[in-house]
């Protein structure tokens, strides 16, 4: 009996790794159909959850993980959108248990020695990835459950996900940046302990992708994410390795690295992810590659078709995260090409993109572009619509102001650009001029050549409206020079056409 169980479990895992899913499912069903203790079904249940997610059956993966937790007799969240009240209530429970624990206090908790709790924690760990894609309001509840279980029963590798995830929630949704980074530090300290090797790459991924960029320069995440990828490949954690690559690629883009070099790296990354069968993560790279090529004027129609296809896939599968990635990068192109009508239409029909992007820097970038789009829509409108667009833009501007007040160095130039556009909207011409100058200075100082180009271009439009030909041309030439440095050749072509 025990030999049969081991053979089926080992065989199912081998089939999963080699892609023989039919045989894998037969072996899994063989074990699950037996009248044995739930604990003995753990290994095949874990493989089932992972395999369903790997083939894109995210909802079914969630169902399998939740069902196994129930069979273990453990508290299990419901698979439905969670209300703000429920999330707040569960957070208060975590807060009471945490008290004033530091990262070091958390890392010194005793080890978890309850087998059922350990299995339940692993299921929660797998649930996080699925909820991120299709049930973003369920995500905090799973993280809170991971955290409270750790605080009550002790540490195991899943505890790294608990505290890194808690850091993500504190930074991205609650605006508690210092406390959020403290929790990420706790996760890293736990990952350094013996027996935690399997979770090291994932811990780096979550801490760097969702926590540290809130208080540190975005450029500082690039090297650690590459190290996280390398560690993941060393230990066979290709999921986390590829996740690190995805976020690193977007960080390179957002910080204004030359587009040609980014394109070359993305194309190489797609080949690697194809070999590793990382289809879900490859989609994120495909989205960025289509964006980069469109900005360079390469295969634009094919890129548009790919983006529309991915949106259709997201709608068919209920993958809010995928849809958010596509829409955020479509907005990126609309703003850079100054296609404001298309931009406001996308913003209004895309839903809560910030929620779906959780705490990644993509959230910050989208909020900036969204606010700028609202202000541009207000400037070209009148009456009730003008008032409505201004109100929407002012509301999202307050979000960015809050981030800047809490020490986010990556939004300073965003804030200056938006303040300039709001000043312009309100008729404060002199103040708008000062804000545009500050936007150019801060974006250049912080190394964002793409945003320096945008700030110059918006300044040029400002001076053109004033009838100041000298400064109009000066900022237009500066903008074109920055876009050339960024290797955004399609934009340079459009600027040349506008001058002629």
PDB file of N, CA, C and O in Angstrom, residues 213-250:
ATOM      1  N   UNK A 213      10.277  48.845  -3.890  1.00  0.00           N
ATOM      2  CA  UNK A 213      10.225  49.974  -4.829  1.00  0.00           C
ATOM      3  C   UNK A 213       9.399  51.134  -4.270  1.00  0.00           C
ATOM      4  O   UNK A 213       9.470  52.254  -4.784  1.00  0.00           O
ATOM      5  N   UNK A 214       8.643  50.886  -3.189  1.00  0.00           N
ATOM      6  CA  UNK A 214       7.849  51.969  -2.595  1.00  0.00           C
ATOM      7  C   UNK A 214       8.716  52.966  -1.838  1.00  0.00           C
ATOM      8  O   UNK A 214       8.301  54.114  -1.606  1.00  0.00           O
ATOM      9  N   UNK A 215       9.894  52.554  -1.426  1.00  0.00           N
ATOM     10  CA  UNK A 215      10.749  53.455  -0.640  1.00  0.00           C
ATOM     11  C   UNK A 215      12.156  53.605  -1.205  1.00  0.00           C
ATOM     12  O   UNK A 215      12.916  54.442  -0.718  1.00  0.00           O
ATOM     13  N   UNK A 216      12.522  52.811  -2.195  1.00  0.00           N
ATOM     14  CA  UNK A 216      13.867  52.863  -2.756  1.00  0.00           C
ATOM     15  C   UNK A 216      13.799  53.123  -4.264  1.00  0.00           C
ATOM     16  O   UNK A 216      12.773  52.847  -4.897  1.00  0.00           O
ATOM     17  N   UNK A 217      14.878  53.644  -4.867  1.00  0.00           N
ATOM     18  CA  UNK A 217      14.872  53.878  -6.322  1.00  0.00           C
ATOM     19  C   UNK A 217      14.556  52.597  -7.088  1.00  0.00           C
ATOM     20  O   UNK A 217      15.065  51.521  -6.754  1.00  0.00           O
ATOM     21  N   UNK A 218      13.712  52.725  -8.097  1.00  0.00           N
ATOM     22  CA  UNK A 218      13.302  51.561  -8.877  1.00  0.00           C
ATOM     23  C   UNK A 218      14.505  50.845  -9.487  1.00  0.00           C
ATOM     24  O   UNK A 218      14.520  49.617  -9.596  1.00  0.00           O
ATOM     25  N   UNK A 219      15.513  51.611  -9.874  1.00  0.00           N
ATOM     26  CA  UNK A 219      16.715  51.026 -10.467  1.00  0.00           C
ATOM     27  C   UNK A 219      17.385  50.014  -9.534  1.00  0.00           C
ATOM     28  O   UNK A 219      18.050  49.075  -9.988  1.00  0.00           O
ATOM     29  N   UNK A 220      17.201  50.196  -8.227  1.00  0.00           N
ATOM     30  CA  UNK A 220      17.863  49.327  -7.254  1.00  0.00           C
ATOM     31  C   UNK A 220      17.264  47.925  -7.191  1.00  0.00           C
ATOM     32  O   UNK A 220      17.823  47.047  -6.531  1.00  0.00           O
ATOM     33  N   UNK A 221      16.125  47.711  -7.849  1.00  0.00           N
ATOM     34  CA  UNK A 221      15.515  46.375  -7.842  1.00  0.00           C
ATOM     35  C   UNK A 221      16.058  45.488  -8.958  1.00  0.00           C
ATOM     36  O   UNK A 221      15.896  44.268  -8.907  1.00  0.00           O
ATOM     37  N   UNK A 222      16.705  46.076  -9.952  1.00  0.00           N
ATOM     38  CA  UNK A 222      17.096  45.328 -11.156  1.00  0.00           C
ATOM     39  C   UNK A 222      18.099  44.216 -10.840  1.00  0.00           C
ATOM     40  O   UNK A 222      17.917  43.054 -11.246  1.00  0.00           O
ATOM     41  N   UNK A 223      19.162  44.551 -10.108  1.00  0.00           N
ATOM     42  CA  UNK A 223      20.188  43.544  -9.792  1.00  0.00           C
ATOM     43  C   UNK A 223      19.669  42.450  -8.860  1.00  0.00           C
ATOM     44  O   UNK A 223      19.882  41.255  -9.130  1.00  0.00           O
ATOM     45  N   UNK A 224      18.984  42.776  -7.755  1.00  0.00           N
ATOM     46  CA  UNK A 224      18.444  41.712  -6.902  1.00  0.00           C
ATOM     47  C   UNK A 224      17.481  40.778  -7.638  1.00  0.00           C
ATOM     48  O   UNK A 224      17.463  39.570  -7.363  1.00  0.00           O
ATOM     49  N   UNK A 225      16.687  41.302  -8.548  1.00  0.00           N
ATOM     50  CA  UNK A 225      15.766  40.448  -9.299  1.00  0.00           C
ATOM     51  C   UNK A 225      16.513  39.471 -10.199  1.00  0.00           C
ATOM     52  O   UNK A 225      16.097  38.318 -10.362  1.00  0.00           O
ATOM     53  N   UNK A 226      17.631  39.908 -10.776  1.00  0.00           N
ATOM     54  CA  UNK A 226      18.451  39.005 -11.572  1.00  0.00           C
ATOM     55  C   UNK A 226      19.053  37.914 -10.680  1.00  0.00           C
ATOM     56  O   UNK A 226      19.090  36.735 -11.058  1.00  0.00           O
ATOM     57  N   UNK A 227      19.495  38.300  -9.495  1.00  0.00           N
ATOM     58  CA  UNK A 227      20.009  37.318  -8.538  1.00  0.00           C
ATOM     59  C   UNK A 227      18.922  36.338  -8.115  1.00  0.00           C
ATOM     60  O   UNK A 227      19.177  35.136  -7.952  1.00  0.00           O
ATOM     61  N   UNK A 228      17.702  36.852  -7.943  1.00  0.00           N
ATOM     62  CA  UNK A 228      16.578  35.980  -7.599  1.00  0.00           C
ATOM     63  C   UNK A 228      16.289  34.970  -8.689  1.00  0.00           C
ATOM     64  O   UNK A 228      15.997  33.800  -8.412  1.00  0.00           O
ATOM     65  N   UNK A 229      16.417  35.407  -9.946  1.00  0.00           N
ATOM     66  CA  UNK A 229      16.240  34.497 -11.080  1.00  0.00           C
ATOM     67  C   UNK A 229      17.301  33.403 -11.063  1.00  0.00           C
ATOM     68  O   UNK A 229      16.994  32.214 -11.234  1.00  0.00           O
ATOM     69  N   UNK A 230      18.545  33.797 -10.851  1.00  0.00           N
ATOM     70  CA  UNK A 230      19.649  32.831 -10.837  1.00  0.00           C
ATOM     71  C   UNK A 230      19.477  31.807  -9.718  1.00  0.00           C
ATOM     72  O   UNK A 230      19.690  30.603  -9.920  1.00  0.00           O
ATOM     73  N   UNK A 231      19.056  32.261  -8.536  1.00  0.00           N
ATOM     74  CA  UNK A 231      18.839  31.342  -7.415  1.00  0.00           C
ATOM     75  C   UNK A 231      17.689  30.388  -7.713  1.00  0.00           C
ATOM     76  O   UNK A 231      17.745  29.207  -7.367  1.00  0.00           O
ATOM     77  N   UNK A 232      16.645  30.898  -8.354  1.00  0.00           N
ATOM     78  CA  UNK A 232      15.518  30.041  -8.718  1.00  0.00           C
ATOM     79  C   UNK A 232      15.925  28.935  -9.667  1.00  0.00           C
ATOM     80  O   UNK A 232      15.523  27.773  -9.507  1.00  0.00           O
ATOM     81  N   UNK A 233      16.739  29.279 -10.654  1.00  0.00           N
ATOM     82  CA  UNK A 233      17.209  28.272 -11.612  1.00  0.00           C
ATOM     83  C   UNK A 233      18.115  27.244 -10.934  1.00  0.00           C
ATOM     84  O   UNK A 233      18.076  26.052 -11.266  1.00  0.00           O
ATOM     85  N   UNK A 234      18.913  27.699  -9.977  1.00  0.00           N
ATOM     86  CA  UNK A 234      19.817  26.785  -9.259  1.00  0.00           C
ATOM     87  C   UNK A 234      19.056  25.726  -8.472  1.00  0.00           C
ATOM     88  O   UNK A 234      19.484  24.568  -8.389  1.00  0.00           O
ATOM     89  N   UNK A 235      17.935  26.107  -7.874  1.00  0.00           N
ATOM     90  CA  UNK A 235      17.195  25.168  -7.020  1.00  0.00           C
ATOM     91  C   UNK A 235      16.013  24.523  -7.743  1.00  0.00           C
ATOM     92  O   UNK A 235      15.266  23.752  -7.144  1.00  0.00           O
ATOM     93  N   UNK A 236      15.843  24.833  -9.032  1.00  0.00           N
ATOM     94  CA  UNK A 236      14.755  24.237  -9.791  1.00  0.00           C
ATOM     95  C   UNK A 236      13.425  24.935  -9.645  1.00  0.00           C
ATOM     96  O   UNK A 236      12.383  24.412 -10.073  1.00  0.00           O
ATOM     97  N   UNK A 237      13.410  26.118  -9.047  1.00  0.00           N
ATOM     98  CA  UNK A 237      12.169  26.891  -8.910  1.00  0.00           C
ATOM     99  C   UNK A 237      12.037  27.803 -10.130  1.00  0.00           C
ATOM    100  O   UNK A 237      12.267  29.010 -10.062  1.00  0.00           O
ATOM    101  N   UNK A 238      11.649  27.198 -11.248  1.00  0.00           N
ATOM    102  CA  UNK A 238      11.576  27.963 -12.496  1.00  0.00           C
ATOM    103  C   UNK A 238      10.433  28.978 -12.473  1.00  0.00           C
ATOM    104  O   UNK A 238      10.516  30.004 -13.147  1.00  0.00           O
ATOM    105  N   UNK A 239       9.376  28.706 -11.702  1.00  0.00           N
ATOM    106  CA  UNK A 239       8.273  29.667 -11.605  1.00  0.00           C
ATOM    107  C   UNK A 239       8.772  31.001 -11.054  1.00  0.00           C
ATOM    108  O   UNK A 239       8.540  32.063 -11.652  1.00  0.00           O
ATOM    109  N   UNK A 240       9.444  30.953  -9.910  1.00  0.00           N
ATOM    110  CA  UNK A 240       9.932  32.185  -9.289  1.00  0.00           C
ATOM    111  C   UNK A 240      11.050  32.813 -10.103  1.00  0.00           C
ATOM    112  O   UNK A 240      11.144  34.047 -10.206  1.00  0.00           O
ATOM    113  N   UNK A 241      11.899  31.980 -10.708  1.00  0.00           N
ATOM    114  CA  UNK A 241      12.978  32.498 -11.550  1.00  0.00           C
ATOM    115  C   UNK A 241      12.409  33.326 -12.694  1.00  0.00           C
ATOM    116  O   UNK A 241      12.873  34.447 -12.970  1.00  0.00           O
ATOM    117  N   UNK A 242      11.392  32.794 -13.343  1.00  0.00           N
ATOM    118  CA  UNK A 242      10.785  33.506 -14.475  1.00  0.00           C
ATOM    119  C   UNK A 242       9.976  34.710 -14.012  1.00  0.00           C
ATOM    120  O   UNK A 242       9.899  35.726 -14.714  1.00  0.00           O
ATOM    121  N   UNK A 243       9.367  34.627 -12.814  1.00  0.00           N
ATOM    122  CA  UNK A 243       8.662  35.787 -12.265  1.00  0.00           C
ATOM    123  C   UNK A 243       9.636  36.935 -12.034  1.00  0.00           C
ATOM    124  O   UNK A 243       9.324  38.101 -12.317  1.00  0.00           O
ATOM    125  N   UNK A 244      10.822  36.617 -11.516  1.00  0.00           N
ATOM    126  CA  UNK A 244      11.851  37.644 -11.338  1.00  0.00           C
ATOM    127  C   UNK A 244      12.234  38.276 -12.675  1.00  0.00           C
ATOM    128  O   UNK A 244      12.418  39.501 -12.770  1.00  0.00           O
ATOM    129  N   UNK A 245      12.345  37.451 -13.717  1.00  0.00           N
ATOM    130  CA  UNK A 245      12.686  37.972 -15.036  1.00  0.00           C
ATOM    131  C   UNK A 245      11.617  38.915 -15.578  1.00  0.00           C
ATOM    132  O   UNK A 245      11.918  39.943 -16.186  1.00  0.00           O
ATOM    133  N   UNK A 246      10.360  38.557 -15.355  1.00  0.00           N
ATOM    134  CA  UNK A 246       9.251  39.392 -15.833  1.00  0.00           C
ATOM    135  C   UNK A 246       9.328  40.782 -15.204  1.00  0.00           C
ATOM    136  O   UNK A 246       9.307  41.811 -15.899  1.00  0.00           O
ATOM    137  N   UNK A 247       9.417  40.821 -13.884  1.00  0.00           N
ATOM    138  CA  UNK A 247       9.419  42.109 -13.190  1.00  0.00           C
ATOM    139  C   UNK A 247      10.675  42.910 -13.540  1.00  0.00           C
ATOM    140  O   UNK A 247      10.613  44.126 -13.747  1.00  0.00           O
ATOM    141  N   UNK A 248      11.810  42.236 -13.630  1.00  0.00           N
ATOM    142  CA  UNK A 248      13.040  42.924 -14.010  1.00  0.00           C
ATOM    143  C   UNK A 248      12.895  43.572 -15.387  1.00  0.00           C
ATOM    144  O   UNK A 248      13.345  44.718 -15.595  1.00  0.00           O
ATOM    145  N   UNK A 249      12.278  42.874 -16.327  1.00  0.00           N
ATOM    146  CA  UNK A 249      12.097  43.415 -17.677  1.00  0.00           C
ATOM    147  C   UNK A 249      11.255  44.685 -17.657  1.00  0.00           C
ATOM    148  O   UNK A 249      11.580  45.674 -18.323  1.00  0.00           O
ATOM    149  N   UNK A 250      10.178  44.672 -16.875  1.00  0.00           N
ATOM    150  CA  UNK A 250       9.325  45.864 -16.786  1.00  0.00           C
ATOM    151  C   UNK A 250      10.055  47.006 -16.091  1.00  0.00           C
ATOM    152  O   UNK A 250       9.888  48.177 -16.472  1.00  0.00           O
TER     153      UNK A 250
END
